[in-house]
XYZ file of N, CA and C in Angstrom:
504
model
N 0.930 -1.145 -0.162
C -0.025 0.119 0.167
C 0.903 1.294 0.189
N 0.415 2.144 -0.795
C 1.379 3.450 -0.890
C 1.190 4.321 0.410
N 2.330 5.340 0.298
C 2.180 6.311 1.482
C 1.067 7.410 1.346
N 0.322 7.725 2.624
C -0.470 8.749 2.507
C 0.041 9.907 2.255
N -0.501 10.710 1.373
C -0.163 11.928 0.671
C -0.330 13.096 1.695
N 0.205 13.845 1.960
C 0.115 15.119 2.770
C -0.579 15.957 1.933
N -1.614 16.716 2.246
C -2.387 17.757 1.652
C -2.407 18.949 2.494
N -3.060 20.024 2.012
C -3.275 21.350 2.583
C -3.844 21.059 3.737
N -4.724 20.175 3.862
C -5.881 19.895 5.115
C -4.858 19.574 6.139
N -3.935 18.236 5.609
C -3.149 17.845 6.880
C -2.166 18.990 7.381
N -1.667 19.533 6.466
C -0.738 20.802 6.905
C -1.332 21.662 8.078
N -2.626 21.910 7.844
C -3.384 22.921 8.763
C -3.821 22.152 9.982
N -4.125 20.864 9.685
C -4.624 20.080 10.876
C -3.178 19.815 11.903
N -1.967 19.684 11.260
C -0.842 19.558 12.084
C -0.560 20.829 12.824
N -0.667 21.915 12.332
C -0.325 23.113 12.711
C -1.539 23.296 14.163
N -2.721 22.690 13.921
C -3.517 23.002 15.125
C -3.234 22.148 16.080
N -2.953 20.803 15.654
C -2.581 19.804 16.773
C -1.240 20.474 17.578
N -0.248 20.927 16.960
C 0.880 21.651 17.401
C 0.506 22.855 18.401
N -0.183 23.561 18.146
C -0.695 24.846 18.706
C -1.896 24.350 19.661
N -2.957 23.587 19.304
C -3.987 23.303 20.171
C -4.491 21.918 20.404
N -3.292 21.244 21.168
C -3.456 19.846 21.140
C -4.688 19.088 21.881
N -5.371 20.198 22.651
C -6.449 19.969 23.265
C -7.770 19.742 22.473
N -7.656 20.307 21.096
C -8.745 20.135 20.081
C -8.598 18.780 19.187
N -9.945 18.341 18.842
C -9.802 17.185 18.082
C -10.024 17.664 16.583
N -9.009 17.788 15.935
C -9.209 18.228 14.668
C -9.837 17.241 13.427
N -10.169 16.206 13.597
C -10.768 15.421 12.846
C -11.896 15.974 11.878
N -12.801 16.756 12.796
C -14.152 17.031 11.948
C -13.700 18.432 11.104
N -12.546 19.136 11.550
C -12.123 20.322 10.708
C -11.546 19.892 9.508
N -10.794 18.729 9.429
C -10.162 18.060 8.341
C -11.287 17.558 7.497
N -12.216 16.748 7.742
C -13.266 16.120 6.951
C -13.841 17.370 6.399
N -14.440 18.401 6.957
C -15.200 19.491 6.639
C -14.191 20.337 5.570
N -12.967 20.762 5.794
C -12.105 21.294 5.219
C -11.818 20.541 3.795
N -11.959 19.444 3.791
C -11.705 18.293 2.529
C -13.161 18.550 1.584
N -14.136 18.365 2.400
C -15.549 18.490 1.651
C -15.437 20.007 0.941
N -15.108 20.938 1.556
C -15.106 22.284 1.068
C -13.889 22.491 0.000
N -12.920 21.829 0.116
C -12.272 21.678 -1.051
C -12.565 21.081 -2.180
N -13.265 20.008 -2.059
C -13.716 19.202 -2.938
C -14.930 19.912 -3.679
N -15.922 20.617 -2.976
C -16.745 21.395 -3.505
C -16.414 22.511 -4.566
N -15.194 23.284 -4.031
C -14.748 23.970 -5.093
C -14.086 23.719 -6.184
N -13.383 22.718 -6.155
C -12.516 21.742 -7.310
C -13.655 21.360 -8.083
N -14.696 20.541 -7.566
C -15.775 19.780 -8.360
C -16.564 20.985 -8.983
N -16.695 22.057 -8.339
C -17.644 23.126 -8.946
C -16.967 23.814 -10.007
N -15.722 23.794 -9.968
C -15.095 24.342 -11.291
C -14.986 23.458 -12.432
N -14.858 21.962 -12.289
C -14.910 21.196 -12.985
C -16.310 20.863 -13.860
N -17.277 20.945 -13.138
C -18.666 20.958 -13.651
C -18.806 22.361 -14.251
N -18.678 23.454 -14.020
C -18.780 24.869 -14.387
C -18.192 24.719 -15.690
N -17.126 24.070 -15.926
C -16.405 24.204 -17.324
C -17.033 23.417 -18.483
N -17.764 22.711 -18.323
C -18.473 21.920 -19.141
C -19.767 22.913 -19.533
N -20.166 23.823 -18.808
C -21.342 24.750 -19.401
C -20.842 25.723 -19.922
N -19.569 26.221 -19.544
C -19.019 27.460 -20.165
C -18.390 26.762 -21.543
N -18.182 25.834 -21.501
C -17.514 25.070 -23.010
C -18.726 25.304 -24.086
N -19.961 25.198 -23.529
C -21.224 25.424 -24.341
C -21.864 26.754 -24.492
N -21.100 27.843 -23.698
C -21.603 29.134 -23.728
C -22.376 29.543 -22.510
N -22.643 28.589 -21.805
C -23.886 28.852 -20.658
C -23.190 29.226 -19.348
N -23.890 29.822 -18.404
C -23.414 29.992 -17.119
C -24.155 28.931 -16.430
N -23.684 28.540 -15.112
C -24.584 27.389 -14.312
C -26.093 27.500 -14.359
N -26.319 28.936 -13.966
C -27.987 29.295 -13.930
C -28.602 29.153 -15.024
N -27.933 29.370 -16.202
C -28.860 29.097 -17.482
C -28.974 27.633 -17.877
N -27.882 26.943 -17.638
C -27.899 25.201 -17.554
C -29.119 24.898 -16.787
N -29.153 25.274 -15.469
C -30.138 24.861 -14.570
C -31.505 25.055 -14.887
N -31.890 26.381 -15.504
C -33.076 26.719 -16.322
C -33.491 25.745 -17.397
N -32.263 25.738 -18.518
C -32.666 24.467 -19.573
C -32.952 23.107 -19.239
N -32.238 22.742 -18.013
C -32.435 21.426 -17.676
C -33.570 21.120 -16.976
N -34.114 22.152 -16.125
C -35.486 22.113 -15.334
C -36.490 21.997 -16.356
N -36.533 22.748 -17.492
C -37.411 22.755 -18.582
C -37.267 21.173 -19.295
N -36.092 20.646 -19.844
C -36.087 19.516 -20.085
C -36.455 18.354 -19.729
N -36.241 18.370 -18.233
C -36.549 17.031 -17.514
C -38.128 17.249 -16.892
N -38.596 18.471 -17.235
C -40.172 18.399 -17.075
C -40.959 17.416 -18.137
N -40.370 17.263 -19.140
C -41.083 16.211 -20.172
C -41.814 17.211 -21.200
N -42.129 16.683 -22.018
C -42.621 17.431 -23.265
C -44.068 17.831 -22.627
N -44.392 18.929 -23.229
C -43.607 19.871 -24.384
C -42.661 20.731 -23.707
N -41.990 20.614 -22.704
C -40.669 21.185 -22.062
C -41.213 22.732 -21.850
N -42.064 22.981 -21.183
C -42.534 24.018 -20.754
C -43.057 24.298 -19.170
N -42.680 25.132 -18.654
C -42.946 25.513 -17.357
C -43.434 26.967 -17.190
N -44.300 27.374 -16.211
C -44.507 28.974 -15.805
C -43.283 29.534 -15.028
N -42.925 30.767 -15.137
C -41.845 31.173 -14.592
C -41.792 31.116 -13.093
N -43.002 31.529 -12.442
C -42.689 31.125 -11.104
C -42.663 29.670 -10.336
N -43.293 28.893 -11.337
C -42.907 27.314 -10.829
C -41.493 26.961 -11.064
N -41.144 27.728 -12.211
C -39.530 27.459 -12.517
C -38.501 28.099 -11.660
N -38.891 29.416 -11.103
C -38.294 29.963 -9.850
C -38.338 28.962 -8.574
N -39.180 28.734 -8.593
C -39.395 27.808 -7.214
C -38.690 26.431 -6.977
N -38.739 26.074 -8.271
C -37.839 24.518 -8.649
C -36.384 24.944 -8.284
N -35.903 26.218 -8.856
C -34.662 26.498 -9.023
C -34.232 27.084 -7.732
N -35.260 27.305 -6.757
C -35.022 28.273 -5.582
C -34.201 29.727 -5.739
N -35.138 30.320 -6.782
C -34.397 31.676 -7.222
C -35.683 32.620 -7.021
N -35.237 34.034 -6.778
C -36.193 34.924 -6.800
C -36.871 35.116 -8.300
N -38.103 35.773 -8.253
C -38.651 36.056 -9.438
C -37.834 36.875 -10.219
N -37.284 37.822 -9.520
C -36.366 38.942 -10.433
C -35.156 38.108 -11.026
N -34.702 37.188 -10.273
C -33.611 36.557 -10.565
C -33.893 35.504 -11.732
N -34.817 35.068 -11.895
C -35.492 34.337 -12.865
C -35.880 35.062 -14.116
N -36.509 36.144 -13.905
C -36.424 37.248 -15.217
C -35.197 37.462 -15.937
N -34.268 37.738 -15.272
C -32.791 38.005 -15.820
C -32.362 36.936 -16.538
N -32.339 35.578 -16.142
C -32.042 34.316 -16.588
C -32.821 34.091 -18.012
N -34.197 34.380 -17.798
C -34.918 33.959 -19.113
C -34.633 34.965 -20.099
N -34.719 36.175 -19.671
C -34.407 37.326 -20.899
C -32.930 36.901 -21.501
N -31.972 36.469 -20.755
C -30.586 35.921 -21.571
C -31.053 34.995 -22.367
N -31.617 33.971 -22.135
C -31.859 32.620 -22.560
C -32.972 32.781 -23.894
N -33.812 33.785 -23.651
C -34.770 34.222 -24.920
C -34.006 34.784 -26.055
N -33.033 35.610 -25.462
C -32.027 36.644 -26.423
C -31.236 35.512 -27.346
N -30.920 34.633 -26.656
C -30.181 33.419 -27.309
C -30.855 32.443 -28.000
N -32.238 32.768 -27.902
C -32.962 31.690 -28.891
C -32.927 30.287 -28.441
N -32.674 30.246 -27.074
C -32.974 29.083 -26.363
C -34.087 28.665 -25.702
N -34.718 29.631 -25.334
C -36.215 29.510 -24.659
C -37.255 30.673 -25.412
N -38.407 30.257 -25.265
C -39.283 31.251 -25.745
C -40.612 31.657 -24.596
N -41.123 32.660 -24.732
C -42.379 32.876 -23.788
C -43.487 32.996 -24.405
N -44.549 32.183 -24.116
C -45.526 31.968 -24.705
C -46.932 31.967 -23.797
N -47.959 32.387 -24.409
C -49.204 32.646 -23.845
C -49.676 31.177 -23.182
N -50.094 31.291 -21.974
C -50.834 29.765 -21.209
C -51.931 29.770 -21.861
N -52.157 28.782 -22.522
C -53.302 28.248 -23.153
C -54.552 28.495 -22.110
N -54.350 27.736 -20.999
C -55.341 27.753 -20.028
C -55.823 29.311 -19.174
N -54.819 30.168 -19.295
C -54.905 31.511 -18.682
C -54.443 32.665 -19.479
N -55.031 33.194 -20.359
C -54.368 34.001 -21.386
C -53.728 35.151 -20.692
N -53.721 35.580 -19.273
C -53.008 36.357 -18.546
C -51.678 36.043 -18.142
N -51.349 34.552 -18.031
C -50.273 34.109 -17.605
C -49.245 33.642 -18.971
N -48.044 33.373 -18.686
C -47.282 33.027 -19.700
C -46.557 31.613 -19.545
N -46.019 30.985 -20.316
C -45.312 29.775 -19.871
C -43.842 30.055 -20.451
N -42.738 29.295 -19.982
C -41.509 29.362 -20.762
C -41.445 27.909 -21.243
N -40.932 27.897 -22.781
C -40.646 26.770 -23.560
C -39.549 26.745 -24.035
N -38.866 25.478 -24.050
C -37.501 25.262 -24.792
C -37.975 25.384 -26.205
N -37.114 26.093 -27.221
C -36.990 26.172 -28.499
C -36.434 24.943 -28.936
N -36.333 24.644 -30.337
C -35.792 23.588 -30.834
C -34.079 23.468 -30.524
N -33.901 24.828 -30.582
C -32.225 24.913 -30.694
C -31.978 24.854 -29.009
N -32.681 25.206 -28.063
C -32.637 24.876 -26.866
C -32.659 23.464 -26.183
N -33.676 22.826 -27.077
C -33.625 21.475 -26.549
C -32.495 20.726 -26.961
N -31.927 20.969 -28.222
C -30.758 20.230 -28.873
C -29.582 20.476 -27.788
N -29.328 21.808 -27.740
C -28.406 22.482 -26.916
C -28.253 21.620 -25.307
N -29.551 21.578 -24.571
C -29.344 21.045 -23.130
C -29.138 19.587 -23.560
N -29.685 18.638 -24.518
C -29.281 17.294 -24.697
C -27.662 17.248 -25.075
N -27.185 17.976 -25.810
C -25.762 17.779 -25.673
C -25.074 18.265 -24.355
N -25.495 19.181 -23.730
C -24.598 19.720 -22.396
C -24.779 18.786 -21.455
N -26.072 18.371 -21.219
C -26.371 17.324 -20.235
C -25.446 16.107 -20.235
N -25.619 15.703 -21.514
C -24.755 14.696 -22.032
C -23.110 14.697 -21.333
N -22.754 15.700 -21.798
C -21.284 16.038 -21.439
C -21.257 16.183 -20.102
N -22.248 16.743 -19.463
C -22.437 17.046 -18.022
C -22.232 15.669 -17.030
N -23.184 14.521 -17.568
C -23.113 13.323 -16.889
C -21.904 12.828 -17.205
N -21.312 12.659 -18.448
C -19.813 12.252 -18.544
C -18.777 12.643 -17.697
N -18.948 13.930 -17.538
C -17.941 14.891 -16.709
C -18.079 14.219 -15.146
N -19.418 14.310 -14.642
C -19.511 13.699 -13.414
C -19.203 12.278 -13.141
N -19.242 11.447 -14.183
C -18.885 10.179 -13.938
C -17.223 10.032 -14.020
N -16.640 10.657 -14.867
C -15.275 10.790 -14.695
C -14.726 11.556 -13.627
N -15.164 12.287 -12.949
C -14.707 13.071 -11.561
C -14.760 11.780 -10.770
N -15.927 11.024 -10.577
C -15.818 10.047 -9.473
C -15.207 8.695 -9.773
N -14.788 8.447 -11.057
C -14.187 7.271 -11.733
C -13.002 6.696 -10.850
N -12.423 7.491 -9.948
C -11.251 7.314 -9.021
C -11.598 6.247 -7.988
N -12.893 6.442 -7.731
C -13.680 5.266 -6.763
C -14.579 4.284 -7.254
N -14.036 3.203 -6.586
C -14.568 1.929 -7.014
C -16.153 1.781 -6.511
N -16.933 1.227 -7.497
C -18.377 1.312 -7.324
C -19.042 1.314 -5.715
N -18.236 0.333 -5.135
C -18.661 0.089 -3.676
C -18.350 1.266 -2.753
N -17.235 1.978 -3.194
C -16.994 3.335 -2.419
C -17.850 4.399 -3.005
N -18.360 4.652 -4.013
C -19.545 5.749 -4.585
C -20.643 5.350 -3.866
N -21.012 4.093 -3.857
C -22.144 3.948 -2.639
C -22.267 4.575 -1.498
N -20.998 4.026 -0.849
C -20.693 4.592 0.523
C -20.679 6.077 0.666
N -20.030 6.635 -0.282
C -20.099 7.997 -0.383
C -21.414 8.535 -0.283
N -22.364 8.020 -1.251
C -23.472 8.473 -1.594
C -24.386 8.385 -0.125
N -24.230 7.082 0.265
C -24.990 6.884 1.785
C -24.324 7.884 2.479
N -23.142 8.263 2.925
C -22.758 8.953 3.825
C -22.863 10.460 3.744
N -23.102 10.849 2.584
C -23.376 12.370 2.300
C -25.023 12.522 2.239
N -25.793 11.709 2.016
C -27.127 11.528 2.114
C -27.536 11.640 3.633
N -26.739 10.756 4.421
C -27.031 10.892 5.810
C -26.720 12.408 6.532
N -25.487 12.879 6.097
C -25.255 14.153 6.673
C -26.070 15.085 6.269
N -26.642 15.273 4.953
C -27.307 16.158 4.374
C -28.789 16.125 5.170
N -29.336 14.957 5.204
C -30.546 14.828 5.861
C -30.789 15.403 7.307
N -29.363 15.318 7.971
C -29.445 15.590 9.500
C -29.309 17.125 9.349
N -28.346 17.740 8.702
C -28.366 19.021 8.581
C -29.503 19.641 8.012
N -30.226 19.265 6.987
C -31.513 19.787 6.741
C -32.637 19.946 7.686
N -32.540 18.844 8.594
C -33.490 18.678 9.782
C -33.424 19.819 10.677
N -32.057 20.177 10.779
C -31.805 21.291 11.983
C -32.475 22.426 11.375
N -32.474 22.824 10.145
C -33.181 24.250 9.310
C -34.594 24.364 9.684
């Protein structure tokens, strides 16, 4: 078995052990690595979106419309709620996506005062390409872990997240 590689978190933990041996640094080390992972993985995920000319938020809108199923349309407030975004924030994203020809606003057949947001053919094609690249990228990111470790990581992260969400 190979030597354990010392990383920046190990170096910080060693400093705290030296300065404050009375404190247990295990939690700090685990959460420090999770924070670093979030930063590094976030950048790798974002790179797929930017390679296709999208920002993460724009991808999120297109993906929400795509996974809603045919006819790939939702009302703006439902879309904002799905993405946990303010109505004003949603308007800005929709404006950019509409200008790019990826979505269109259409009158709601059930209520002429309301509108729906729909993927255009171009938007549907783009999100299908981007989401394929996105899934492949995520698989590549996790490929260093054997299947049983991925399942264990999923179980542990699910447990931690459920407990933290319960506190809120």
